[in-house]
């Protein structure tokens, strides 16, 4: 996955202005990428992957082997959340990642789900 | 590092409270991953402005927000977001509170008045709440009812002691919050 031949790709975000990282893109106002939306890479599509910015590639590499939340992608790449959302939107557009919306049901009114939260806490933590 | 591929549902709880009350410690006690931070830009309103869009002199600052993760079963994962309680983070609260189960409000019994701005925000966004009273060295200094009274809380809001450094104590406070939410269902 990592392109070892090109150390220039390792530029840290501090050195690159944010609008460059975002490649001039903006986020649609009604975007789906809330913090708890889950992101994962789709099958490798080398053609599209080759033209990614270094930061988009970092996001791509991070989710290449499994599911992570948008918040976690931001935390682990140490890129600002707003930038990560724009990068994810782009990766979705070019068919490299898939985003699963965070909440398929109205949680606050779902007794079974709330009970599952309680059970999970009790079981996991012995509370 | 990754979630189980079977996970379909993510729920979130906000962990809020005044400066230095134990939010980061609390999230660290419960999280299955090393707690991470997101860097986010917020647009700050100058004093007295409610309408950010029409504000002449808004500025942006970056804040770091903690979060942690706990897988509850094969399908379900819980995210905890540590959220600064100041009014100037209102915009961020708006997004964070959407779909949240509720807010655990950590308070320091010696600095109760600092909790009021946080309480105001939680009420404004209509989040179910539970108060976790930080017990400092593990021994409660005040009865929970005294705290409730001092904070002008209605009787149905749970007030529990919590040691943010202790996993079980922290989990128990969260269980109280969710059970409180269940008790309000018809
Ligand atoms: N005795 C005791 N100390 C605690 C407890 N929770 C946190 N502390 C300590 O209090 C200090 C502040 O805790 P933090 O978790 O950083 O508080 P915070 O709310 O994240 O602080 P800010 O992010 O600065 O607002 C740390 O030194 C913790 O070790 C607790 O339940 N009991
Ligand atoms: Mg903190």
XYZ file of C-alpha atoms and ligand atoms in Angstrom:
346
model
C 0.000 0.000 0.000
C 2.623 2.537 1.034
C 4.668 4.020 -1.729
C 8.153 3.689 -0.324
C 9.769 5.182 -3.415
C 8.274 8.554 -2.744
C 9.170 9.875 0.691
C 7.766 13.257 -0.367
C 4.336 11.736 0.207
C 5.056 11.725 3.911
C 4.695 15.493 4.224
C 3.031 16.230 7.497
C -0.137 18.231 7.584
C 1.515 21.063 9.496
C 3.533 21.889 6.429
C 0.654 21.882 4.010
C -2.064 24.516 4.007
C -5.463 23.003 4.713
C -7.043 24.106 1.449
C -4.282 22.283 -0.385
C -4.935 19.094 1.550
C -8.605 19.409 0.731
C -7.598 20.007 -2.898
C -9.902 22.994 -3.139
C -12.931 20.892 -2.331
C -15.798 21.727 -0.065
C -18.157 19.536 1.820
C -21.800 19.330 0.790
C -23.902 21.040 3.451
C -26.049 17.975 4.089
C -23.203 15.491 4.190
C -23.540 12.064 5.762
C -20.176 11.938 7.397
C -20.974 12.400 11.023
C -18.351 11.399 13.544
C -19.826 7.963 14.105
C -20.321 7.063 10.450
C -18.240 3.975 9.680
C -15.751 4.021 6.849
C -14.036 1.205 4.996
C -12.159 0.833 1.712
C -13.802 -0.891 -1.202
C -11.846 -3.284 -3.391
C -8.563 -1.878 -4.517
C -8.960 0.341 -7.504
C -5.361 1.196 -8.401
C -6.222 3.660 -11.153
C -8.134 6.024 -8.891
C -5.785 5.413 -5.975
C -2.765 6.551 -7.946
C -3.926 10.142 -8.228
C -4.738 10.664 -4.564
C -3.202 13.450 -2.535
C -0.880 12.213 0.232
C -3.504 12.900 2.881
C -6.284 11.165 0.975
C -3.939 8.221 0.622
C -3.314 8.211 4.370
C -7.045 8.013 4.957
C -7.353 5.328 2.313
C -4.530 3.250 3.792
C -5.966 3.559 7.268
C -9.324 2.078 6.315
C -7.973 -0.451 3.828
C -8.336 -3.442 6.132
C -11.473 -2.758 8.103
C -14.091 -0.447 9.547
C -13.305 2.748 11.441
C -15.479 5.684 12.458
C -14.946 9.088 10.876
C -13.818 10.396 14.276
C -11.255 7.642 14.558
C -9.901 8.344 11.080
C -9.394 11.969 12.130
C -7.822 10.961 15.442
C -5.408 8.473 13.907
C -4.355 10.566 10.925
C -4.182 13.676 13.127
C -5.888 15.601 10.377
C -8.612 18.088 11.295
C -12.087 16.575 11.292
C -13.352 18.987 8.639
C -10.537 17.980 6.300
C -11.095 14.297 6.910
C -14.732 14.683 5.931
C -13.797 16.350 2.667
C -11.233 13.658 1.923
C -13.755 10.923 2.665
C -16.355 12.590 0.463
C -13.818 12.562 -2.347
C -12.864 8.935 -1.742
C -16.546 7.985 -1.847
C -16.979 9.895 -5.080
C -14.165 8.043 -6.813
C -15.392 4.722 -5.483
C -12.537 3.926 -3.139
C -14.333 3.878 0.191
C -17.750 3.073 1.487
C -19.438 4.937 4.350
C -22.076 3.316 6.487
C -24.408 5.909 7.985
C -24.225 5.924 11.767
C -27.674 5.101 12.942
C -30.110 2.953 11.057
C -32.735 3.372 13.765
C -34.038 6.007 16.106
C -31.918 4.930 19.018
C -33.344 7.057 21.743
C -36.713 5.372 21.357
C -35.532 1.845 20.824
C -35.863 -0.066 24.075
C -34.172 -3.202 22.765
C -31.180 -1.215 21.645
C -30.910 0.625 24.947
C -31.094 -2.677 26.784
C -28.295 -3.978 24.557
C -26.187 -0.988 25.588
C -26.779 -1.746 29.270
C -26.099 -5.460 28.784
C -22.960 -4.701 26.831
C -21.640 -2.391 29.529
C -22.394 -4.909 32.242
C -20.833 -7.789 30.365
C -17.775 -5.998 29.052
C -16.938 -4.151 32.206
C -18.376 -6.341 34.919
C -20.287 -3.355 36.265
C -7.719 -1.436 15.809
C -10.631 -2.125 13.449
C -14.222 -2.691 14.402
C -15.661 -6.134 13.899
C -17.079 -6.302 10.374
C -20.400 -7.347 11.926
C -20.921 -3.963 13.589
C -23.979 -2.246 12.153
C -24.942 0.283 14.790
C -23.002 3.045 16.480
C -24.385 4.924 19.468
C -22.817 7.877 21.205
C -22.811 9.509 24.587
C -21.384 12.914 25.407
C -19.129 13.233 28.435
C -19.287 16.849 29.467
C -18.308 19.030 32.357
C -16.274 22.036 33.352
C -12.553 22.409 32.918
C -10.420 19.763 34.616
C -13.285 17.767 36.077
C -12.150 14.390 34.726
C -13.638 14.029 31.226
C -10.448 12.736 29.612
C -9.795 10.405 32.528
C -13.341 9.041 32.322
C -13.125 8.296 28.605
C -9.744 6.660 29.137
C -11.221 4.365 31.781
C -13.882 3.008 29.446
C -12.308 3.093 26.008
C -11.036 -0.083 24.350
C -8.760 1.971 22.125
C -6.171 4.433 23.317
C -8.300 7.559 23.626
C -7.837 9.764 20.584
C -8.468 13.379 19.872
C -10.032 15.100 16.934
C -8.839 18.535 15.983
C -11.708 20.703 14.895
C -12.218 24.222 13.861
C -14.910 26.179 15.566
C -16.235 29.525 14.596
C -16.403 31.739 17.610
C -19.129 34.216 18.087
C -18.174 37.424 19.747
C -20.108 38.067 22.894
C -23.798 38.554 22.328
C -24.097 37.160 18.817
C -26.461 34.324 18.119
C -26.405 34.335 14.366
C -22.983 33.221 13.183
C -23.695 33.810 9.504
C -24.356 37.502 9.928
C -21.612 38.143 12.375
C -19.133 40.831 11.373
C -16.109 39.661 13.322
C -16.179 35.921 13.761
C -12.932 34.095 14.324
C -12.010 30.452 14.064
C -10.084 28.483 16.645
C -9.073 24.882 16.802
C -10.172 22.731 19.702
C -9.127 19.196 20.504
C -11.884 16.817 21.462
C -11.402 13.455 23.157
C -13.154 10.356 22.134
C -13.129 6.707 23.028
C -14.726 3.533 21.745
C -16.289 0.498 23.347
C -17.652 -2.470 21.413
C -20.775 -3.668 23.245
C -21.655 -6.704 21.136
C -21.050 -7.998 17.609
C -23.417 -5.454 16.138
C -23.114 -2.524 18.462
C -20.401 -0.024 19.249
C -20.470 2.905 21.672
C -18.551 6.127 21.149
C -17.826 8.528 23.981
C -17.165 12.148 23.102
C -15.602 14.458 25.633
C -17.080 17.830 24.967
C -16.061 21.224 26.245
C -18.971 22.801 28.030
C -18.626 26.430 27.068
C -21.286 28.332 25.251
C -18.826 29.151 22.479
C -18.778 25.514 21.398
C -22.480 25.629 20.624
C -22.049 24.813 16.944
C -20.113 21.696 17.746
C -22.721 20.667 20.289
C -25.399 20.907 17.694
C -23.814 18.213 15.608
C -22.645 16.132 18.544
C -26.008 16.040 20.244
C -27.814 14.848 17.128
C -28.589 11.183 17.687
C -26.752 11.056 21.015
C -28.235 8.860 23.712
C -27.557 11.523 26.291
C -24.962 13.372 28.288
C -23.040 12.320 31.343
C -22.249 15.540 33.170
C -19.230 15.332 35.431
C -19.192 17.823 38.270
C -16.744 18.684 41.009
C -18.689 19.068 44.260
C -16.392 21.885 45.369
C -16.958 23.845 42.169
C -20.616 23.244 41.507
C -21.318 26.689 40.087
C -19.004 25.875 37.180
C -21.483 23.222 36.110
C -24.298 25.650 35.286
C -23.156 26.667 31.784
C -22.811 22.972 30.937
C -26.254 22.181 32.320
C -27.679 25.011 30.249
C -26.186 23.569 27.074
C -27.415 20.057 27.788
C -30.902 21.395 28.410
C -30.801 23.553 25.335
C -30.085 20.537 23.162
C -32.664 18.519 25.008
C -30.334 15.682 25.943
C -31.222 13.159 28.622
C -28.707 13.607 31.415
C -27.126 11.994 34.418
C -24.855 13.812 36.853
C -21.630 12.100 37.859
C -20.209 13.625 41.002
C -16.440 13.305 41.008
C -15.551 11.869 44.382
C -11.890 12.898 44.316
C -10.263 10.423 46.681
C -13.060 7.901 46.379
C -15.140 8.997 49.351
C -18.252 11.013 48.572
C -18.239 14.321 50.405
C -21.831 15.262 49.827
C -25.084 13.385 49.569
C -26.326 13.142 46.004
C -29.552 14.870 47.023
C -27.616 17.893 48.270
C -25.928 18.124 44.897
C -29.236 17.801 43.111
C -30.653 20.629 45.167
C -27.636 22.868 44.678
C -27.855 22.353 40.922
C -31.636 22.955 40.899
C -32.251 19.627 39.195
C -35.633 17.945 38.960
C -36.026 14.739 40.996
C -35.964 12.455 37.954
C -32.404 13.373 36.933
C -30.070 10.712 38.344
C -27.143 11.933 40.445
C -24.438 9.334 41.107
C -20.949 9.298 42.568
C -18.244 8.447 40.078
C -14.523 7.883 40.229
C -13.450 8.690 36.684
C -10.246 6.715 37.172
C -12.149 3.526 37.899
C -13.545 1.474 35.035
C -16.416 -0.108 36.936
C -17.469 3.103 38.607
C -17.400 4.840 35.227
C -19.383 2.076 33.559
C -21.970 2.197 36.327
C -22.592 5.900 35.737
C -23.174 5.201 32.055
C -25.579 2.383 32.862
C -27.491 4.776 35.090
C -27.791 7.228 32.211
C -29.108 4.621 29.778
C -31.523 3.184 32.326
C -32.756 6.690 32.990
C -33.387 7.080 29.286
C -35.280 3.775 29.238
C -37.440 4.855 32.146
C -38.681 7.812 30.124
C -39.918 5.588 27.293
C -43.628 4.929 27.207
N -9.145 11.813 42.625
C -9.645 11.865 41.385
N -8.937 12.502 40.450
C -9.427 12.541 39.216
C -10.666 11.941 38.862
N -10.904 12.200 37.562
C -9.852 12.903 37.123
N -8.959 13.117 38.111
C -7.711 13.870 37.986
O -8.041 15.217 37.710
C -7.167 15.768 36.746
C -7.942 16.313 35.557
O -8.569 15.242 34.894
P -8.873 15.266 33.335
O -9.442 13.936 32.994
O -7.702 15.729 32.573
O -9.994 16.377 33.278
P -10.691 17.006 31.986
O -12.107 17.222 32.335
O -10.419 16.153 30.798
O -9.931 18.376 31.870
P -9.966 19.424 30.634
O -9.912 18.618 29.373
O -8.762 20.250 30.863
O -11.231 20.185 30.788
C -6.187 14.673 36.378
O -5.020 14.875 37.088
C -6.880 13.400 36.815
O -5.956 12.413 37.190
C -11.396 11.270 39.905
O -12.488 10.727 39.694
N -10.837 11.271 41.136
Mg -9.576 16.739 28.952
